[in-house]
CSV table of C-alpha atoms in Angstrom, one decimal:
chain,number,residue,atom,x,y,z
A,16,MET,CA,-4.2,-21.4,14.9
A,17,ASN,CA,-7.4,-20.2,13.1
A,18,THR,CA,-6.7,-17.4,10.8
A,19,GLU,CA,-10.2,-15.9,11.4
A,20,THR,CA,-9.6,-15.5,15.1
A,21,ALA,CA,-5.9,-14.6,14.8
A,22,TYR,CA,-6.6,-11.2,13.3
A,23,LYS,CA,-9.5,-9.8,15.4
A,24,SER,CA,-8.8,-6.1,14.9
A,25,LYS,CA,-9.0,-4.4,11.5
A,26,GLY,CA,-5.6,-3.7,10.3
A,27,ARG,CA,-3.9,-5.2,13.2
A,28,PHE,CA,-1.7,-8.4,13.5
A,29,GLY,CA,-1.4,-8.8,17.3
A,30,ALA,CA,0.6,-5.8,18.4
A,31,HIS,CA,1.7,-5.0,14.9
A,32,GLY,CA,0.2,-3.3,11.8
A,33,GLY,CA,-2.2,-0.4,12.2
A,34,ARG,CA,-2.2,3.0,10.5
A,35,TYR,CA,0.4,5.6,11.7
A,36,VAL,CA,0.0,8.3,9.1
A,37,PRO,CA,-0.5,12.1,8.7
A,38,GLU,CA,-4.1,13.2,8.6
A,39,THR,CA,-3.6,14.3,5.0
A,40,ILE,CA,-3.8,10.7,3.7
A,41,VAL,CA,-6.3,9.2,6.1
A,42,ASN,CA,-9.1,9.9,3.7
A,43,ALA,CA,-7.1,8.4,0.8
A,44,LEU,CA,-6.5,5.2,2.9
A,45,ASP,CA,-10.3,5.1,3.7
A,46,GLU,CA,-11.1,5.5,0.1
A,47,LEU,CA,-8.6,2.8,-0.8
A,48,GLU,CA,-10.1,0.3,1.8
A,49,LYS,CA,-13.6,0.9,0.6
A,50,ALA,CA,-12.6,0.4,-3.1
A,51,TYR,CA,-10.6,-2.7,-2.3
A,52,GLN,CA,-13.4,-4.4,-0.3
A,53,GLU,CA,-15.9,-3.6,-3.1
A,54,ALA,CA,-13.5,-4.9,-5.8
A,55,ILE,CA,-12.8,-8.3,-4.2
A,56,GLY,CA,-16.6,-8.8,-3.9
A,57,ASP,CA,-17.2,-7.9,-7.6
A,58,PRO,CA,-17.1,-10.9,-9.9
A,59,ALA,CA,-16.3,-8.7,-12.9
A,60,PHE,CA,-13.0,-7.3,-11.2
A,61,LEU,CA,-12.0,-10.7,-10.1
A,62,GLU,CA,-12.7,-12.2,-13.7
A,63,GLU,CA,-10.5,-9.4,-15.3
A,64,LEU,CA,-7.8,-10.0,-12.7
A,65,GLN,CA,-7.8,-13.8,-13.4
A,66,TYR,CA,-7.7,-13.2,-17.1
A,67,LEU,CA,-4.7,-11.0,-16.9
A,68,LEU,CA,-2.9,-13.4,-14.4
A,69,ARG,CA,-3.5,-16.3,-16.8
A,70,GLU,CA,-3.2,-14.8,-20.3
A,71,TYR,CA,-0.8,-11.9,-19.7
A,72,SER,CA,1.4,-13.1,-16.8
A,73,GLY,CA,1.3,-16.8,-17.5
A,74,ARG,CA,-0.2,-18.3,-14.4
A,75,PRO,CA,-0.4,-20.8,-12.9
A,76,THR,CA,3.4,-21.0,-12.5
A,77,PRO,CA,4.8,-24.5,-12.3
A,78,LEU,CA,5.6,-26.4,-9.2
A,79,TYR,CA,8.8,-28.1,-10.3
A,80,TYR,CA,10.4,-31.1,-8.6
A,81,ALA,CA,14.1,-30.3,-8.4
A,82,GLU,CA,15.4,-33.9,-8.9
A,83,ARG,CA,19.1,-33.0,-9.2
A,84,LEU,CA,19.2,-30.7,-6.3
A,85,THR,CA,17.4,-33.3,-4.2
A,86,GLU,CA,20.0,-35.9,-5.2
A,87,LYS,CA,22.9,-33.5,-4.5
A,88,LEU,CA,21.7,-32.5,-1.0
A,89,GLY,CA,20.1,-35.8,0.1
A,90,GLY,CA,17.2,-35.8,2.5
A,91,ALA,CA,14.0,-34.0,1.7
A,92,ARG,CA,12.2,-34.0,-1.8
A,93,ILE,CA,12.6,-30.4,-3.0
A,94,TYR,CA,10.0,-28.6,-5.1
A,95,LEU,CA,10.5,-25.1,-6.6
A,96,LYS,CA,7.4,-22.8,-7.0
A,97,ARG,CA,8.6,-21.1,-10.2
A,98,GLU,CA,7.4,-17.5,-9.7
A,99,ASP,CA,10.5,-16.6,-11.8
A,100,LEU,CA,8.6,-17.7,-14.8
A,101,ASN,CA,6.0,-14.9,-14.5
A,102,HIS,CA,5.9,-12.1,-17.0
A,103,THR,CA,8.6,-9.6,-15.9
A,104,GLY,CA,10.4,-12.4,-14.0
A,105,ALA,CA,9.0,-12.2,-10.5
A,106,HIS,CA,6.0,-12.6,-8.2
A,107,LYS,CA,5.7,-8.8,-8.1
A,108,ILE,CA,3.4,-8.8,-11.2
A,109,ASN,CA,0.6,-10.6,-9.3
A,110,ASN,CA,0.2,-7.6,-6.9
A,111,ALA,CA,0.9,-4.9,-9.5
A,112,LEU,CA,-1.7,-6.2,-11.9
A,113,ALA,CA,-4.4,-6.2,-9.1
A,114,GLN,CA,-3.4,-2.8,-7.7
A,115,GLY,CA,-3.3,-1.4,-11.3
A,116,LEU,CA,-6.8,-2.6,-12.0
A,117,LEU,CA,-7.9,-1.1,-8.7
A,118,ALA,CA,-6.3,2.3,-9.7
A,119,LYS,CA,-8.3,2.3,-12.9
A,120,ARG,CA,-11.5,1.3,-11.0
A,121,MET,CA,-10.9,4.3,-8.7
A,122,GLY,CA,-10.5,6.7,-11.6
A,123,LYS,CA,-6.8,7.4,-10.9
A,124,THR,CA,-4.6,8.4,-13.8
A,125,GLU,CA,-1.1,8.0,-12.4
A,126,ILE,CA,0.7,5.2,-10.5
A,127,ILE,CA,3.4,5.9,-8.0
A,128,ALA,CA,5.6,3.0,-6.8
A,129,GLU,CA,8.9,2.4,-5.0
A,130,THR,CA,11.4,-0.2,-5.8
A,131,GLY,CA,14.6,-1.8,-4.4
A,132,ALA,CA,15.7,-4.6,-6.7
A,133,GLY,CA,13.7,-3.1,-9.6
A,134,GLN,CA,11.4,-6.1,-9.9
A,135,HIS,CA,8.4,-4.2,-8.4
A,136,GLY,CA,9.2,-1.1,-10.4
A,137,VAL,CA,9.4,-3.1,-13.6
A,138,ALA,CA,6.1,-4.8,-12.7
A,139,SER,CA,4.4,-1.5,-11.9
A,140,ALA,CA,5.8,0.2,-15.2
A,141,THR,CA,4.6,-2.9,-17.1
A,142,VAL,CA,1.0,-2.8,-15.7
A,143,ALA,CA,0.9,1.0,-16.2
A,144,ALA,CA,1.7,0.6,-19.9
A,145,ARG,CA,-0.8,-2.2,-20.2
A,146,LEU,CA,-3.6,-0.2,-18.5
A,147,GLY,CA,-2.9,3.1,-20.1
A,148,LEU,CA,-1.7,4.9,-16.8
A,149,SER,CA,1.3,7.1,-16.3
A,150,CYS,CA,3.9,5.8,-14.0
A,151,LYS,CA,6.6,7.3,-11.6
A,152,VAL,CA,9.0,4.9,-9.8
A,153,TYR,CA,11.1,6.1,-6.9
A,154,MET,CA,14.5,4.3,-6.5
A,155,GLY,CA,17.5,4.8,-4.3
A,156,GLU,CA,20.6,5.9,-6.2
A,157,GLU,CA,22.6,3.0,-4.8
A,158,ASP,CA,19.9,0.5,-5.9
A,159,MET,CA,19.9,2.2,-9.3
A,160,ARG,CA,23.6,1.6,-9.6
A,161,ARG,CA,23.2,-2.1,-8.6
A,162,GLN,CA,20.1,-2.6,-10.9
A,163,GLN,CA,21.0,-0.6,-14.0
A,164,LEU,CA,19.3,-3.2,-16.3
A,165,ASN,CA,16.0,-2.8,-14.5
A,166,VAL,CA,16.2,1.0,-14.5
A,167,PHE,CA,16.5,0.8,-18.3
A,168,ARG,CA,13.6,-1.8,-18.5
A,169,MET,CA,11.3,0.7,-16.6
A,170,GLN,CA,12.4,3.6,-18.9
A,171,LEU,CA,11.7,1.4,-21.9
A,172,LEU,CA,8.2,0.7,-20.6
A,173,GLY,CA,7.6,4.4,-20.4
A,174,ALA,CA,8.0,5.0,-16.7
A,175,GLU,CA,9.9,7.9,-15.1
A,176,VAL,CA,12.5,6.7,-12.6
A,177,VAL,CA,13.1,9.2,-9.9
A,178,PRO,CA,16.5,8.9,-8.2
A,179,VAL,CA,16.5,9.2,-4.4
A,180,LYS,CA,19.6,10.6,-2.9
A,181,SER,CA,18.8,10.7,0.8
A,182,GLY,CA,20.0,8.2,3.3
A,183,THR,CA,21.9,5.3,1.8
A,184,GLY,CA,20.0,5.6,-1.5
A,185,THR,CA,18.2,2.2,-0.9
A,186,LEU,CA,14.6,0.9,-0.6
A,187,LYS,CA,13.8,2.6,2.8
A,188,ASP,CA,14.7,6.0,1.3
A,189,ALA,CA,12.7,5.3,-2.0
A,190,THR,CA,9.7,4.4,0.1
A,191,SER,CA,9.9,7.5,2.3
A,192,GLU,CA,10.1,9.6,-0.9
A,193,ALA,CA,7.2,7.8,-2.6
A,194,ILE,CA,5.0,8.3,0.3
A,195,ARG,CA,5.9,12.1,0.4
A,196,ALA,CA,5.0,12.4,-3.3
A,197,TRP,CA,1.8,10.5,-2.8
A,198,VAL,CA,0.6,12.9,-0.1
A,199,SER,CA,1.1,15.8,-2.5
A,200,SER,CA,-0.9,14.3,-5.3
A,201,VAL,CA,-3.3,11.9,-3.7
A,202,ASP,CA,-6.3,13.1,-5.7
A,203,ARG,CA,-5.1,11.7,-9.0
A,204,THR,CA,-2.4,9.1,-8.0
A,205,PHE,CA,-2.5,5.6,-6.8
A,206,TYR,CA,0.4,4.4,-4.7
A,207,VAL,CA,1.2,0.8,-5.6
A,208,ILE,CA,3.1,-0.6,-2.6
A,209,GLY,CA,5.2,-3.6,-3.5
A,210,SER,CA,5.2,-5.5,-0.3
A,211,VAL,CA,3.1,-6.5,2.6
A,212,VAL,CA,4.2,-3.3,4.4
A,213,GLY,CA,2.8,0.2,5.1
A,214,PRO,CA,-0.4,1.4,6.8
A,215,TYR,CA,-3.6,-0.6,6.7
A,216,PRO,CA,-5.1,-1.8,4.3
A,217,TYR,CA,-1.8,-2.3,2.3
A,218,PRO,CA,-0.4,-5.3,4.3
A,219,GLN,CA,-3.7,-7.2,4.1
A,220,MET,CA,-4.4,-6.2,0.5
A,221,VAL,CA,-0.9,-7.1,-0.9
A,222,ARG,CA,-1.1,-10.4,0.9
A,223,ASP,CA,-4.5,-11.1,-0.6
A,224,PHE,CA,-3.2,-10.3,-4.0
A,225,GLN,CA,-0.2,-12.6,-3.5
A,226,ARG,CA,-2.0,-15.5,-2.0
A,227,VAL,CA,-2.3,-17.0,-5.5
A,228,ILE,CA,1.2,-18.3,-5.0
A,229,GLY,CA,0.2,-20.4,-2.0
A,230,ASP,CA,-3.2,-21.4,-3.3
A,231,GLU,CA,-1.6,-22.8,-6.5
A,232,THR,CA,1.1,-24.6,-4.5
A,233,ARG,CA,-1.4,-26.2,-2.3
A,234,GLU,CA,-3.4,-27.5,-5.2
A,235,GLN,CA,-0.3,-28.6,-7.2
A,236,ILE,CA,1.4,-30.5,-4.4
A,237,MET,CA,-1.8,-32.3,-3.5
A,238,ARG,CA,-2.0,-33.4,-7.1
A,239,MET,CA,1.7,-34.5,-7.3
A,240,GLU,CA,2.2,-35.9,-3.9
A,241,GLU,CA,-1.3,-36.5,-2.6
A,242,ARG,CA,-0.4,-34.7,0.6
A,243,LEU,CA,0.6,-31.3,2.0
A,244,PRO,CA,4.4,-30.4,2.3
A,245,ASP,CA,6.2,-30.7,5.6
A,246,TYR,CA,8.1,-27.4,5.0
A,247,VAL,CA,7.3,-24.2,3.0
A,248,VAL,CA,10.3,-21.8,2.7
A,249,ALA,CA,10.5,-18.3,1.3
A,250,CYS,CA,12.9,-15.3,1.5
A,251,VAL,CA,11.7,-12.2,3.6
A,252,GLY,CA,12.6,-8.6,3.1
A,253,GLY,CA,9.3,-6.8,3.4
A,254,GLY,CA,7.9,-10.3,2.9
A,255,SER,CA,5.3,-10.4,0.0
A,256,ASN,CA,6.3,-13.6,-1.6
A,257,ALA,CA,6.5,-15.3,1.7
A,258,MET,CA,3.2,-14.0,3.0
A,259,GLY,CA,1.6,-15.0,-0.3
A,260,MET,CA,3.1,-18.4,0.0
A,261,PHE,CA,2.4,-18.9,3.7
A,262,TYR,CA,-1.2,-17.6,4.0
A,263,PRO,CA,-3.1,-20.6,2.5
A,264,PHE,CA,-1.2,-22.9,4.9
A,265,LEU,CA,-1.6,-21.0,8.2
A,266,ASP,CA,-4.3,-23.3,9.5
A,267,ASP,CA,-2.3,-26.5,8.5
A,268,VAL,CA,-0.3,-26.7,11.7
A,269,ASP,CA,1.8,-29.7,10.5
A,270,VAL,CA,3.2,-27.6,7.7
A,271,LYS,CA,6.2,-25.8,9.0
A,272,LEU,CA,6.7,-22.2,7.7
A,273,ILE,CA,10.2,-20.8,7.4
A,274,GLY,CA,11.0,-17.2,6.4
A,275,VAL,CA,14.6,-16.4,5.4
A,276,GLU,CA,16.1,-12.9,6.2
A,277,ALA,CA,19.3,-11.4,4.9
A,278,ALA,CA,22.1,-11.8,7.4
A,279,GLY,CA,24.5,-9.8,5.0
A,280,GLN,CA,28.0,-10.1,6.5
A,281,GLY,CA,26.6,-11.6,9.6
A,282,VAL,CA,23.9,-10.8,12.2
A,283,ASP,CA,26.7,-10.0,14.8
A,284,THR,CA,28.1,-7.3,12.5
A,285,ASP,CA,26.5,-3.9,11.6
A,286,LYS,CA,26.0,-5.1,7.9
A,287,HIS,CA,22.8,-7.1,7.8
A,288,ALA,CA,19.0,-6.8,7.2
A,289,ALA,CA,17.8,-9.4,9.7
A,290,THR,CA,14.9,-7.4,11.0
A,291,ILE,CA,13.2,-10.2,13.0
A,292,ALA,CA,16.4,-11.7,14.3
A,293,LYS,CA,17.9,-8.4,15.5
A,294,GLY,CA,15.1,-5.8,15.4
A,295,SER,CA,12.7,-4.3,17.9
A,296,ARG,CA,9.2,-2.9,17.8
A,297,GLY,CA,8.7,0.6,16.3
A,298,VAL,CA,6.9,2.7,13.7
A,299,LEU,CA,8.1,3.2,10.1
A,300,HIS,CA,6.2,3.9,6.8
A,301,GLY,CA,2.8,4.0,8.5
A,302,MET,CA,3.0,0.6,10.4
A,303,MET,CA,4.1,-0.8,13.8
A,304,THR,CA,6.4,-3.7,13.3
A,305,TYR,CA,10.0,-4.9,14.0
A,306,LEU,CA,12.7,-2.5,12.7
A,307,LEU,CA,16.3,-2.2,12.8
A,308,GLN,CA,16.7,0.9,15.1
A,309,ASP,CA,19.0,2.3,17.8
A,310,GLU,CA,18.0,3.1,21.4
A,311,ASN,CA,16.6,6.5,20.3
A,312,GLY,CA,14.3,4.9,17.7
A,313,GLN,CA,16.5,6.0,14.8
A,314,ILE,CA,16.6,3.7,11.9
A,315,ILE,CA,19.8,1.6,11.5
A,316,GLU,CA,20.6,1.3,7.8
A,317,PRO,CA,20.2,-2.3,6.6
A,318,TYR,CA,22.7,-4.0,4.4
A,319,SER,CA,22.4,-7.0,2.0
A,320,VAL,CA,23.9,-8.1,-1.3
A,321,SER,CA,20.3,-8.4,-2.4
A,322,ALA,CA,18.7,-5.0,-3.0
A,323,GLY,CA,15.2,-6.6,-2.6
A,324,LEU,CA,15.9,-7.6,1.0
A,325,ASP,CA,17.7,-4.4,1.9
A,326,TYR,CA,14.9,-3.0,4.1
A,327,PRO,CA,15.0,-2.1,7.8
A,328,GLY,CA,11.4,-3.4,8.6
A,329,VAL,CA,9.3,-6.4,7.9
A,330,GLY,CA,5.6,-6.9,7.0
A,331,PRO,CA,3.5,-6.7,10.4
A,332,GLU,CA,1.9,-10.1,9.7
A,333,HIS,CA,5.3,-11.7,9.6
A,334,ALA,CA,6.0,-9.9,13.0
A,335,TYR,CA,2.8,-11.5,14.4
A,336,LEU,CA,3.6,-15.0,12.9
A,337,HIS,CA,7.1,-14.8,14.6
A,338,ASP,CA,5.5,-13.7,18.0
A,339,SER,CA,2.9,-16.5,17.8
A,340,GLY,CA,5.5,-19.1,16.9
A,341,ARG,CA,3.4,-20.1,13.7
A,342,ALA,CA,6.4,-19.3,11.4
A,343,ALA,CA,10.2,-19.5,12.1
A,344,TYR,CA,12.5,-16.9,10.7
A,345,HIS,CA,16.2,-17.7,10.0
A,346,ALA,CA,19.0,-15.6,8.6
A,347,VAL,CA,21.4,-16.4,5.8
A,348,THR,CA,24.6,-14.5,4.9
A,349,ASP,CA,25.6,-13.1,1.5
A,350,ASP,CA,28.2,-15.7,1.1
A,351,GLU,CA,25.7,-18.6,1.8
A,352,ALA,CA,23.2,-17.0,-0.6
A,353,LEU,CA,25.8,-16.7,-3.4
A,354,GLU,CA,27.0,-20.3,-2.9
A,355,ALA,CA,23.4,-21.5,-3.0
A,356,LEU,CA,22.8,-19.5,-6.2
A,357,ARG,CA,25.8,-21.3,-7.9
A,358,LEU,CA,24.4,-24.6,-6.7
A,359,LEU,CA,21.0,-24.1,-8.2
A,360,CYS,CA,22.7,-22.9,-11.4
A,361,THR,CA,24.8,-26.0,-11.8
A,362,THR,CA,22.3,-28.6,-10.6
A,363,GLU,CA,19.1,-27.4,-12.1
A,364,GLY,CA,20.1,-24.8,-14.8
A,365,ILE,CA,18.2,-22.1,-13.1
A,366,ILE,CA,19.6,-18.7,-12.2
A,367,PRO,CA,17.6,-17.4,-9.2
A,368,ALA,CA,17.4,-13.8,-8.0
A,369,LEU,CA,19.7,-13.0,-5.2
A,370,GLU,CA,16.6,-12.7,-3.0
A,371,SER,CA,15.4,-16.2,-3.8
A,372,ALA,CA,19.0,-17.5,-3.4
A,373,HIS,CA,18.6,-16.8,0.3
A,374,ALA,CA,15.7,-19.2,0.5
A,375,ILE,CA,17.7,-21.8,-1.4
A,376,ALA,CA,20.5,-21.4,1.1
A,377,GLU,CA,18.2,-22.3,3.9
A,378,VAL,CA,17.1,-25.4,1.9
A,379,VAL,CA,20.8,-26.4,1.6
A,380,LYS,CA,21.0,-26.4,5.4
A,381,LEU,CA,17.7,-28.1,6.1
A,382,ALA,CA,17.2,-30.7,3.4
A,383,PRO,CA,20.0,-33.1,4.5
A,384,THR,CA,18.9,-33.1,8.1
A,385,VAL,CA,15.4,-34.7,7.3
A,386,SER,CA,14.2,-38.0,6.0
A,387,ALA,CA,13.8,-38.8,2.3
A,388,ASP,CA,10.0,-38.9,2.7
A,389,THR,CA,9.9,-35.2,3.7
A,390,ILE,CA,8.5,-32.8,1.2
A,391,LEU,CA,10.0,-29.3,1.1
A,392,VAL,CA,8.6,-26.5,-1.1
A,393,VAL,CA,10.6,-23.3,-1.7
A,394,CYS,CA,9.2,-20.1,-3.4
A,395,LEU,CA,11.5,-19.1,-6.2
A,396,SER,CA,10.3,-15.5,-6.1
A,397,GLY,CA,12.3,-14.1,-9.1
A,398,ARG,CA,14.9,-14.9,-11.7
A,399,GLY,CA,18.5,-13.7,-11.5
A,400,ASP,CA,19.0,-12.0,-14.9
A,401,LYS,CA,19.0,-8.6,-13.1
A,402,ASP,CA,21.8,-9.7,-10.7
A,403,VAL,CA,24.2,-11.2,-13.1
A,404,THR,CA,26.2,-8.0,-13.7
A,405,GLN,CA,26.4,-7.4,-9.9
A,406,ILE,CA,27.6,-10.9,-9.2
A,407,TYR,CA,30.2,-10.7,-12.1
A,408,GLU,CA,31.6,-7.4,-10.6
A,409,ARG,CA,31.6,-8.9,-7.0
A,410,GLU,CA,33.7,-11.7,-8.2
A,411,GLY,CA,36.1,-9.5,-10.1
A,412,GLY,CA,34.8,-10.5,-13.5
A,413,ALA,CA,35.8,-14.1,-13.1
A,414,GLN,CA,34.1,-17.3,-12.0
């Protein structure tokens, strides 16, 4: 598949994507699209972004050969793309830095963001502090309870964390509230969306700001193995780390792309967030994509042990890659993810985020089934410091 011909219509990924929004923010989205297109063609903007990614965030992140995990599982040679080593501890900073610079370029004075696991909120608060912008982060009350440390980190960085009580108090509700707040203050605020979701141009823009993950991976694996990987694996909630990882490999049809959704307590229960596996096409947060919804189009609340995967939709480009067969999407349960987390801790001395642990769980299943000359790269999207208290409580305070 050629990526230039795959996306013929602006803002559309096959039947998905688009812009389903009230008229009040159409002008704001047009303004954003124009500013984004001008910025990515401006060498000064790109130079400042590259400087911050390199000197402030610490890029390039390593591509690490997980020797002991490889020996433990047998089969494929496993590499970890260490996005957890970014400043603030996750890939979210890549996109937040770029959108923050774009906000300043557009003359905006305030950043609005939504967050689930808190990683995007922390990244947005960090960037706002660095660039001298005020910052307001919307977060569901349930996620605030699960991610208390990240709430405190955002407050330390000077951001106002706005609790969202509606719905189940998770990412979907925070996103809805952030959009409502943006509509009422669009003249002075910039909405920093944290994933490849929302109305055009957000899915494309966030993907382009995250593709640095895949670009680096491609260069690093060629240097280390002198060939491309056989598999690229990443977790998918909204899907920003996966889209950034996949995009530079889309035209390499021999590279198999696998996205990993949250199966929660099982896809045959009502406690999961497996949007592609169990969803149907609909409209949410300004985009057409696969959603968890009932026969009347009402959203079914998602569930996952991982706050960052606890979202009822998926980025429209992932929906397209699923429809076209270019990427495969599998689902991993809470228990499988937690077991994989422990395995990575004890074999490599790395505590992954619960989101990333879902991708590791897929690797645990896949690696032993392929030959020893197979190369498998997995995106370690974030570190697990934020999840330690939650895991401790889940296990009754004992290992």
